[in-house]
Each structure stands twice: as C-alpha cells, then as structure tokens.
Amino acid sequence: MRALHIKLLRELRRLWAQVLAIALVMAAGVATLIIGVGTYQSLERTRALYYEANHFADLFAGLTRAPRPLLDEIGAIDGVLAVDGRIAKLALADIEGLTEPASTLLVSLPDGGREPLNQLYLRSGRLPEVGHATEAVVSEIFAKARGFVPGSHLRVVMNGSLRDITITGIALSPEYIYAMAPGETMPNEGRFGVLWMPEKALAAAYDLQGAFNAVAVKLLPGASLPAVTAAVDRVLAPYGGQGAYGRAQQTSNAFLDSELTQLRGMSSVLPPVFLLVAAFLVNMTLTRLIALEREQIGLLKALGYSSWAVAWHYVEFVMLIAIVGTALGYGLGIWAGNGLTVLYARFYSFPVLVFSRDPILYVVAGGITMAAAVIGAVRAVSKAAWLPPAVAMLPPAPPQYRQVLGARTVVRLALPQTWNMVTRHLLHWPWRTIGGVLGMAFAVAILVGSIWSIGSMNFTIDYIFNRTERQDATINFLGAKPVRALYEIGRLPGVLAAEPQRTIGVEIRSGHVKRRVAVSGHAAGSRLTRLLDASLVPVVLPPTGIVLGKTLADLLGVRPGDTVEVTPLEGDRTTRQVTVTGLVESYLGLSAYMELGALNALFDHAPLISGANVAIDTSREAELFAALKATPALGLISLRAVSLERFRETMAENLFVMIGVLVAMAGVIAFGVVYNFARISLSEQGREMASLRVLGFYRHEVSMLLLAEIAVVTLLAQPIGWFLGYQLARGMVRSFSSELFTMPLVVSPDVYVYSSAVVVAAALLSALIVRRRIDRLDMIAVLKTRE
Amino acid sequence: MIRINCRREFTHSLGDMSQSNVARSAPDTAGAAPPTTAAAPLLRTSKLTKIYRMGDVEVLALDAVDFSAGAGEFDVILGPSGSGKSTFLNLVGGLDTPTSGEAWFLDHRLTAASESALTRYRREHVGFVFQFYNLVPSLTARENVRLVTEIAHRPMRAEEALELVGLKERMDHFPAQLSGGEQQRVAIARAIAKRPDLLLCDEPTGALDSATGVVVLEALTKVNAELGTTTLVITHNVAIRGIAHRVINFANGRIASIEANAHRLPASAISW
C-alpha cells in the first residue's frame, strides 16, 4: 500500500465518528432513493408483466344485457384485438364467523378453455368444473382474511336464492389487484371478495343464457382509446351500455396509479435533500481537515507530489466516506424496501411481488452519492491543493474578525464576552453557519412534512365519519326501489332512523373534460349524511342544480353558476344540462350531489331510491344482521364502524411505517449536522477554550461556548424548517392527490412542536457527546504550541 | 519500564548545591528587596515532584522541588529546555497536578484541591502570560480583558488594565490587527486585570524581538511595582535576570541555585 493510502486510512480511523455521521446521512439518501425508486419499479414492472402475461384488458364496459353475437360486432371495431363478454353480478354472501353479510362480485368464467382477457392466476386448488354450478374460485386477499382454503364453503344469495358454494381454488386477477366493493372508500379485506364461477351457472341464476352484461376489450398496439371507446359505446347503447372506460378509470388500476404517483413524489423530494446535506457536511469537514493539514500539503508538494496528486488524495478520502455511506444505504434500503413490499403485498394482489433487484438502480444511487460527496469536496480541495508549497507550509493568516455592530456604534450591548465569541465565530464562517442552519432546517422540514399527515389523516377520518357521513350503516339495494322501501328499512329491528338515498351513475362533462361519477341524491334536510363547505359549514342541498365536490369541480374547471352536461350511464342515456349550484369539500373520490327530488325529476324517474343511510341501535345489531340475511333482496349493507376501523388500519400501517423511517432519517440528519458542526467548532476553538480554562473558566462555562453556538444554529433552523416543512406538505398534497383521494392540508401547531422536539433532542445528544471532549481538553499542550 | 532520570546525568557537573536553604532565605539586599515581606510565604512547595508517563517511558520532569516566594516578589526562573521550569509553573498555577509533594498557596493546599477548586484558584488568584499570547482572536483587546473582568471578584476596569500596559489607544483592535508585542501586552493586561496575587509568565518574550520584549518586560515590572503582584517569569533568556529580585536556576528537574540581585536593573536597561 502506498504511503498516502496508509495516511488516508489512518485519517478515516481518527475521524471515524465524523465520517460515520456523514456516511449515515449519505446512507439515508441512498436508502430513500432505493426505497422510493425500488418500490416504484417493483410495483410498476410487476404490474406491467402481470398485465402482459394475463392479458389485462384496455377497455371496460358494463351493460344491462346483450346477446353474445354482439361480441363479434365489438371485435370488428377498428383497433380491437380481442374482446371478452362476461357476466358480472354483485351478491350478498353469508359467511360463517361474520355476523354482518359480506358482499361478493360474481364473475363468469368461460365454459370451455381459458378466459381470453383478464386471465386468472391460480394460486392453489383448481378451476370450477364445467357444469358444477356450485363451485367457485375465490380472490386471494378475501380468502386469506376469511381463512378459506379449497374445500371451504360459503353461502351466496344469487338472484334472490341462497346457494351453497364450494371453493375449489384461490386465484388472483389483474383486474382486481386492488379489490374494493362498489361504494366503499377502502378495500375491505374480509368483507368483499371476487368469486369466479362457471358461466353456465351464473347465466342460469341470473337468466342471462347466451348473453353478457360486462365486456372487456384489448386494443391493438397504437389503436386510439377514445375512438374505440366511442365505437363500443355506440354498439352497446341499445343494450343498456353504461359507458366504456379505459384503464385510467378502472378502480384497481387507478389505485395503483395513485400509489405510484406518491412513490414518485417521495423519491423526487427526499433523496436530493439528504444528498445536499451530505455534500455540505463533506465540504465542512474536509475544509477543516485541509486547514489542519495545510503544512502537510505544503510538505507533500515540496517532496514532489503534484497538485493533482494532493487533490486526488482528499477526493479519495471523501469517496471512501461515500462508499461506506452507500453500503449502509444499500443495506437499509433493501431491508426497508423488502418490508414495504411485504406491506404492499397485503393490499395489492400480485402473483409475485419482489423488491427491485435492478442493478442500474443501485449503480445510480451509488453514483449520485459519490457525485454529491465529490462535489462537496471540490471547493475545499481546490483551495488548498494549488497553493505553492512555500506558502502552504506557512501557517495560514490569522482569521480576521469584525465587530458585529461596529466598534463605535452608539448602542453597546452589555453581553458577556463569551456571547461575542459565539456570534463572531458564527459570523466569521457565514456559509458554514448557513449550511448548518439549512441542514437542521431540512431535518425539521422532513419531520413536519411527514408528521403532519397523521393529523391530516385524523382530520379526514373526523371529516368523513363524524361530520359528513354520520350514518352507522348504508344499505344499498341491488337496484332502485320505490320510496316506500324506506319504510321497509325503517321497520327493520334496531334501525333508529333511515334517510333515503339515490345514486345514479353518470358521465359528467364540461368542455373536453369528462368523468364517470355517481350523483348522490339526498333529501334536503338529511341529518345523517351532510355536506360541508370549505369552512366546514353544512351545505343545504338547493332544490335545483347540482352540487360538486371541489376536486371534481376543479377537474372540470367549473364554478357555481356554470353548466355541466350530465349523461346517465343507464336508461335513456340522454344528455342533460345542469347548473352547478354549489361546491363542497371532498377528500375521497369525485363526488356530485343533488337534492333527491331534483335528481329524480332530472332523470324522469318516478320517486325511486337506491338505498338508505341508517342509524343503528348497536345493542340490536345482531338482530338487524339476521334480518338482513333473511331478506337478501333488500340489498348490501356496509357498516361505517367497520369501514372506519379498516380505514384507520390501512392508513396507520402505511403512514406509521413511512413516518417511522422518516423520523429516524431526520434524526440522522440533525445528529450528523450538529455533530460535525460541533466537532469542527471545537477543533477551531479548542485553543481558545483551553485558554478560557486557564483563565479560570469552569468546564460548564467553556462548554456553553459550544452549546450556545449549536443552540443558535438549532433555533435559527426552526422557523425555516417549519416553513420548508409546510411547503413540503403542500407539495405532498399536490403530488399525492389523485381523483381517488385528496389529502386535506391541515398542519396543526403540535406538528411543529413534535418536529422541533425531535431535532432538538438529536442536536442535544450530539452536542453532549462533543461536550465530553471539552472536559478532556489538555490546557498545557494547547498553550505550549502555536496553532 | 524505562525510567529516565534527567537529574542523575547532570548532578556532578552542577555540583552539590542545596537549593532548599537558599530558597527559604529571602533576599536581604535592601534596594532589591520585595515591597512587602510576609511572615508566611504566598507560595510554597515541598518535595514537589512530577513524573510524566509516555507509553512505557517515565520522564521525571520535576524532582522534589522545595520553593517559596513572598508577596510582591519578582522572580525570574532560568534554565535550559526540559529543566522542569514550565512543569513547575503549571503545578503552582493549578494547571496540573503533581505526582507527589505539596504546593501551598497561603494556607490552601493546592495539591489536595479538586479540579473545580483549582479552577477557582486560577480564576481568583492567578494570572497567566504565555509565549504565544493565547488571545481569543474573535475578541478585541478590550474584550479579551473583559473576558476576565466579567468573572473576577474585584477586578480593575479593562481600560485601566490596558492603560497600565500602554495600550489604551489600541484597545478596540482585534489580536490579528496588533503586533506581537502588543498582543503580549494585551495578554498581560488580561492576566492582571483581576488583580491576581500571583502572575505566572512562561517565556513572555520568547516570540518577540529585543525592543518589543523590553516593552513587555517594562509592563511586567510596572505591574509588579504598582500592584504588588508576586510575579514568576520563566525564560531561557539570561539577559532578563537583571530585572528580578531573585533568579531561580532550574536544571534537571531541580532548583540548581537561587541568586538574589543586589541591584535590580530597570527593564529598559536590558537588551539581547
């Protein structure tokens, strides 16, 4: 090994704590990059492969009923590669061990051969045998939650009659990677499942022999989605077509899209912050190291080493730090990435989901980190390496300090001289001070930018479950019923109050923008279900016009007074013009509301309702469920309490894991910045501190010099960090928001308090570690030598 | 373990001069006598010994030194490098603790004092001046002095201390803006501003040229004369010996001899 390399390794060993602190910040950068991009890649690539291998369709449409030969007509549309007609029906299921009824989606399997599109991936067991009307394959997540294995039984109400179904296998489908019951806001693991059954069985049960009520289409490469959509709509219109839609609006696919957007947001914000801080720390530490080794640099050059050789020596030093940081980051990233993948696998059903092993990702993460380190080193190295050896061997000119307020200012602050030392030292190295403040501010910002989402989640829960949808349960009929059905519900045991609701699927359009949404009709004075405006004041549904959720209104670019076009997906499919008469806040999905009477009038319906929101006497819940199971024709019930619990669990698991990781990483930044800052400050002022000890200052008084400096930096960082954190939260709201979910930007004061507390604690910890070095200052050695 | 005994190598060449008797006898020449001669000495050491351990090597830096100095004395300590004079100064200044032996400041036993008691001792009673000034670069001359006056019991004003060393005009300059001699005078002002009982100077002129060094020595003798501060000045510059009441010669970790000056020279009469 060459002498310079031995020097390098000894230098690393001597400065191990500072090196480790920097390496940890780098590791955080590498890890966030690997976690973010790796998870993104895993999900994205796995999904693409899955879609490809299992022939996931490009276009979907529901209809009332159409004869099978119509599929040939669809197949003949220009741009269509393949078409699949299926029967899909929602049905109630009675499951042992579950008091309330569960809901299932029954999907037909072709009787001979494989399904042409949206092919199943059979995890275990076998497909139902042709002609066995009571066999079904069940979706994996539902099976896991309910403990189904091939051979298990469940009872399903098919078109009014209860059937005992035998599970023959457990399967996954690219169509239901993220499976959610219609009308729900969250996947409901144990209460919603997909059952695939032989077509003959479903056709017989629902009187759909030789017919289908759902269609999936695969496009030729390069085919125009809007053109095919329009053509399919034309073909299906006479058969009660409910409007074809592409993958972007297919629930499962859309949820994955929104997840991918979030991951992309995370990996574009966090890693740069960590790498920036790491570059700053490298710069700060190396500048000091080189200042201390100035004479050695002169000596090396006098011995005949070139400037480049000297520069390379220090670049190698930071590259070694980067290598340590990258290695730690790989480990951390792979570990957390694998953990996150396991978590994802609980919500998203993939045949296989493994964390990205793409070597390019790891090479790029390492390369970027190396680049950040070297960039951080450039200034420090270039200043010293090109000094003429004779100059380098002389001690540097003493630092020139200035009076903070000028020597002759009128006001002389009667501050102790130690405070003068602190302020002047901080001001003497303005860039380092600014860097330290910004580094700490980033740590605060990362905390604010992650902790706030807990408050936001609680706000969302409160908003949805306590302020707007205050019903205990919603009963959805399997089709519209006359208003008197409400009385039927009112008479059910345990029902304290029932409010009517009518939901109509429509395509809403303004200009070129159109979306498929459900318009909900409520009675004007509904007390269980309320609408709120931006300032949380209840909005009474006006007797005419449509009230839009803010997300939808923004999407369509309309405001109250504007007109939108509304086309029902069922029935006459005639377009109506409706005036927007109000806006309400909405966080989940795209929403539109009308007063029940106005809704019915608009669509020329007789007074119909599609369900009811009910308040329940919880002590009589069991009776109610029994009654509902006994009269399956009444419809599906979804319980708010269960939804709330699931919502909390889902959000909490995702959030807390992510926040836990981020809090740790912010702590690493705060610790790394303060530790290096303090060590360098101590290295520069060690001599002065020893002098003060000689002059009779106690240890704690001398320590105050350093602690005060850190305190100033930490304090200055707080408001900047709060501001940056708020901006981060805003950016998150913007990048995370999708048509499915909007985060309310609610940052309460305690978010700032917690964030600052974490950073201050990390700063204090590193300051106390450095303080021990002050106690060990060798007064005599310091005073006997010239710096 | 290797023990290096510096003393043994030089004992014969220096003869058998017993230092302890001489040390206890106060100089009796009237003109050179210190302003006050206390019955109990201000500073006293008994068998003060310091052994440094460096790895497996032990170095006997100070070998059972007995010494005493009365209030108001101005003593110059001479000796070659490694003779133990700095070690001695550090021990009596409370910067270090001896391996054995005792040191007393009035009736306080320094050798039994805790770390924090030694800090208090330095804070209240001792002023230090070093070869390399050790000023705080981020504080002006005045502020460097204030650093001490802010924590002392009955200090003089910072301006007063600076005036005493002839730096009244330059007190708002930072150390980097002052010459070496000026910086050393700031260090002296900082050391005496607390009105210490004991002023310990380790090579105060070591980094200075003759003319500047004389100015610094003038400041030291002036302080000694006007404030009655007991002053110990370490140097290996023999030319300085003339300004002292007594000259203590260190060699091999021991006091080789003590001479009293019959006539003190003013600092201005010295050059090197």
PDB file of N, CA, C and O in Angstrom, chain A residues 750-778:
ATOM      1  N   ASP A 750     -49.097  21.387  16.913  1.00  0.00           N
ATOM      2  CA  ASP A 750     -48.312  20.348  17.580  1.00  0.00           C
ATOM      3  C   ASP A 750     -47.380  19.622  16.613  1.00  0.00           C
ATOM      4  O   ASP A 750     -46.376  19.050  17.034  1.00  0.00           O
ATOM      5  N   VAL A 751     -47.679  19.675  15.321  1.00  0.00           N
ATOM      6  CA  VAL A 751     -46.760  19.081  14.341  1.00  0.00           C
ATOM      7  C   VAL A 751     -45.408  19.785  14.413  1.00  0.00           C
ATOM      8  O   VAL A 751     -44.353  19.156  14.425  1.00  0.00           O
ATOM      9  N   TYR A 752     -45.467  21.123  14.502  1.00  0.00           N
ATOM     10  CA  TYR A 752     -44.223  21.896  14.587  1.00  0.00           C
ATOM     11  C   TYR A 752     -43.497  21.592  15.896  1.00  0.00           C
ATOM     12  O   TYR A 752     -42.279  21.476  15.938  1.00  0.00           O
ATOM     13  N   VAL A 753     -44.276  21.469  16.955  1.00  0.00           N
ATOM     14  CA  VAL A 753     -43.671  21.207  18.269  1.00  0.00           C
ATOM     15  C   VAL A 753     -42.958  19.855  18.263  1.00  0.00           C
ATOM     16  O   VAL A 753     -41.792  19.741  18.651  1.00  0.00           O
ATOM     17  N   TYR A 754     -43.646  18.815  17.789  1.00  0.00           N
ATOM     18  CA  TYR A 754     -43.028  17.481  17.760  1.00  0.00           C
ATOM     19  C   TYR A 754     -41.777  17.485  16.889  1.00  0.00           C
ATOM     20  O   TYR A 754     -40.746  16.913  17.252  1.00  0.00           O
ATOM     21  N   SER A 755     -41.885  18.102  15.727  1.00  0.00           N
ATOM     22  CA  SER A 755     -40.752  18.102  14.804  1.00  0.00           C
ATOM     23  C   SER A 755     -39.544  18.763  15.445  1.00  0.00           C
ATOM     24  O   SER A 755     -38.430  18.239  15.409  1.00  0.00           O
ATOM     25  N   SER A 756     -39.783  19.935  16.052  1.00  0.00           N
ATOM     26  CA  SER A 756     -38.674  20.641  16.680  1.00  0.00           C
ATOM     27  C   SER A 756     -38.115  19.833  17.837  1.00  0.00           C
ATOM     28  O   SER A 756     -36.905  19.799  18.050  1.00  0.00           O
ATOM     29  N   ALA A 757     -38.997  19.171  18.576  1.00  0.00           N
ATOM     30  CA  ALA A 757     -38.545  18.395  19.730  1.00  0.00           C
ATOM     31  C   ALA A 757     -37.592  17.286  19.288  1.00  0.00           C
ATOM     32  O   ALA A 757     -36.546  17.076  19.914  1.00  0.00           O
ATOM     33  N   VAL A 758     -37.937  16.610  18.201  1.00  0.00           N
ATOM     34  CA  VAL A 758     -37.066  15.526  17.721  1.00  0.00           C
ATOM     35  C   VAL A 758     -35.700  16.076  17.326  1.00  0.00           C
ATOM     36  O   VAL A 758     -34.648  15.537  17.703  1.00  0.00           O
ATOM     37  N   VAL A 759     -35.716  17.181  16.588  1.00  0.00           N
ATOM     38  CA  VAL A 759     -34.453  17.748  16.106  1.00  0.00           C
ATOM     39  C   VAL A 759     -33.619  18.280  17.270  1.00  0.00           C
ATOM     40  O   VAL A 759     -32.403  18.071  17.334  1.00  0.00           O
ATOM     41  N   VAL A 760     -34.283  18.951  18.205  1.00  0.00           N
ATOM     42  CA  VAL A 760     -33.553  19.498  19.354  1.00  0.00           C
ATOM     43  C   VAL A 760     -32.947  18.352  20.165  1.00  0.00           C
ATOM     44  O   VAL A 760     -31.807  18.426  20.618  1.00  0.00           O
ATOM     45  N   ALA A 761     -33.693  17.266  20.301  1.00  0.00           N
ATOM     46  CA  ALA A 761     -33.169  16.121  21.053  1.00  0.00           C
ATOM     47  C   ALA A 761     -31.937  15.547  20.359  1.00  0.00           C
ATOM     48  O   ALA A 761     -30.929  15.258  21.012  1.00  0.00           O
ATOM     49  N   ALA A 762     -32.018  15.403  19.034  1.00  0.00           N
ATOM     50  CA  ALA A 762     -30.869  14.861  18.302  1.00  0.00           C
ATOM     51  C   ALA A 762     -29.674  15.804  18.421  1.00  0.00           C
ATOM     52  O   ALA A 762     -28.527  15.368  18.583  1.00  0.00           O
ATOM     53  N   ALA A 763     -29.959  17.115  18.354  1.00  0.00           N
ATOM     54  CA  ALA A 763     -28.888  18.100  18.461  1.00  0.00           C
ATOM     55  C   ALA A 763     -28.244  18.034  19.847  1.00  0.00           C
ATOM     56  O   ALA A 763     -27.025  18.061  19.992  1.00  0.00           O
ATOM     57  N   LEU A 764     -29.089  17.924  20.851  1.00  0.00           N
ATOM     58  CA  LEU A 764     -28.605  17.882  22.228  1.00  0.00           C
ATOM     59  C   LEU A 764     -27.721  16.656  22.446  1.00  0.00           C
ATOM     60  O   LEU A 764     -26.662  16.735  23.066  1.00  0.00           O
ATOM     61  N   LEU A 765     -28.189  15.551  21.909  1.00  0.00           N
ATOM     62  CA  LEU A 765     -27.426  14.301  22.066  1.00  0.00           C
ATOM     63  C   LEU A 765     -26.027  14.453  21.469  1.00  0.00           C
ATOM     64  O   LEU A 765     -25.026  14.150  22.129  1.00  0.00           O
ATOM     65  N   SER A 766     -25.973  14.962  20.236  1.00  0.00           N
ATOM     66  CA  SER A 766     -24.650  15.056  19.623  1.00  0.00           C
ATOM     67  C   SER A 766     -23.820  16.125  20.321  1.00  0.00           C
ATOM     68  O   SER A 766     -22.604  15.990  20.456  1.00  0.00           O
ATOM     69  N   ALA A 767     -24.465  17.189  20.792  1.00  0.00           N
ATOM     70  CA  ALA A 767     -23.732  18.232  21.497  1.00  0.00           C
ATOM     71  C   ALA A 767     -23.125  17.669  22.780  1.00  0.00           C
ATOM     72  O   ALA A 767     -21.989  17.982  23.142  1.00  0.00           O
ATOM     73  N   LEU A 768     -23.879  16.830  23.473  1.00  0.00           N
ATOM     74  CA  LEU A 768     -23.368  16.281  24.732  1.00  0.00           C
ATOM     75  C   LEU A 768     -22.200  15.327  24.484  1.00  0.00           C
ATOM     76  O   LEU A 768     -21.271  15.260  25.283  1.00  0.00           O
ATOM     77  N   ILE A 769     -22.272  14.622  23.352  1.00  0.00           N
ATOM     78  CA  ILE A 769     -21.156  13.731  23.028  1.00  0.00           C
ATOM     79  C   ILE A 769     -19.889  14.563  22.792  1.00  0.00           C
ATOM     80  O   ILE A 769     -18.809  14.230  23.263  1.00  0.00           O
ATOM     81  N   VAL A 770     -20.058  15.689  22.086  1.00  0.00           N
ATOM     82  CA  VAL A 770     -18.900  16.532  21.811  1.00  0.00           C
ATOM     83  C   VAL A 770     -18.436  17.236  23.088  1.00  0.00           C
ATOM     84  O   VAL A 770     -17.252  17.462  23.295  1.00  0.00           O
ATOM     85  N   ARG A 771     -19.390  17.538  23.951  1.00  0.00           N
ATOM     86  CA  ARG A 771     -19.043  18.236  25.178  1.00  0.00           C
ATOM     87  C   ARG A 771     -18.019  17.465  25.993  1.00  0.00           C
ATOM     88  O   ARG A 771     -17.155  18.039  26.651  1.00  0.00           O
ATOM     89  N   ARG A 772     -18.123  16.135  25.949  1.00  0.00           N
ATOM     90  CA  ARG A 772     -17.179  15.335  26.729  1.00  0.00           C
ATOM     91  C   ARG A 772     -15.750  15.617  26.308  1.00  0.00           C
ATOM     92  O   ARG A 772     -14.831  15.498  27.091  1.00  0.00           O
ATOM     93  N   ARG A 773     -15.574  15.989  25.048  1.00  0.00           N
ATOM     94  CA  ARG A 773     -14.224  16.301  24.579  1.00  0.00           C
ATOM     95  C   ARG A 773     -13.712  17.578  25.194  1.00  0.00           C
ATOM     96  O   ARG A 773     -12.520  17.753  25.378  1.00  0.00           O
ATOM     97  N   ILE A 774     -14.633  18.509  25.473  1.00  0.00           N
ATOM     98  CA  ILE A 774     -14.208  19.766  26.108  1.00  0.00           C
ATOM     99  C   ILE A 774     -13.652  19.462  27.494  1.00  0.00           C
ATOM    100  O   ILE A 774     -12.658  20.033  27.929  1.00  0.00           O
ATOM    101  N   ASP A 775     -14.296  18.520  28.178  1.00  0.00           N
ATOM    102  CA  ASP A 775     -13.836  18.176  29.516  1.00  0.00           C
ATOM    103  C   ASP A 775     -12.425  17.604  29.491  1.00  0.00           C
ATOM    104  O   ASP A 775     -11.711  17.641  30.479  1.00  0.00           O
ATOM    105  N   ARG A 776     -12.065  17.052  28.330  1.00  0.00           N
ATOM    106  CA  ARG A 776     -10.755  16.410  28.269  1.00  0.00           C
ATOM    107  C   ARG A 776      -9.699  17.309  27.619  1.00  0.00           C
ATOM    108  O   ARG A 776      -8.621  16.844  27.265  1.00  0.00           O
ATOM    109  N   LEU A 777     -10.028  18.580  27.423  1.00  0.00           N
ATOM    110  CA  LEU A 777      -9.070  19.491  26.803  1.00  0.00           C
ATOM    111  C   LEU A 777      -7.779  19.511  27.599  1.00  0.00           C
ATOM    112  O   LEU A 777      -7.792  19.621  28.814  1.00  0.00           O
ATOM    113  N   ASP A 778      -6.647  19.417  26.891  1.00  0.00           N
ATOM    114  CA  ASP A 778      -5.362  19.475  27.559  1.00  0.00           C
ATOM    115  C   ASP A 778      -4.870  20.919  27.534  1.00  0.00           C
ATOM    116  O   ASP A 778      -4.388  21.412  26.537  1.00  0.00           O
TER     117      ASP A 778
END
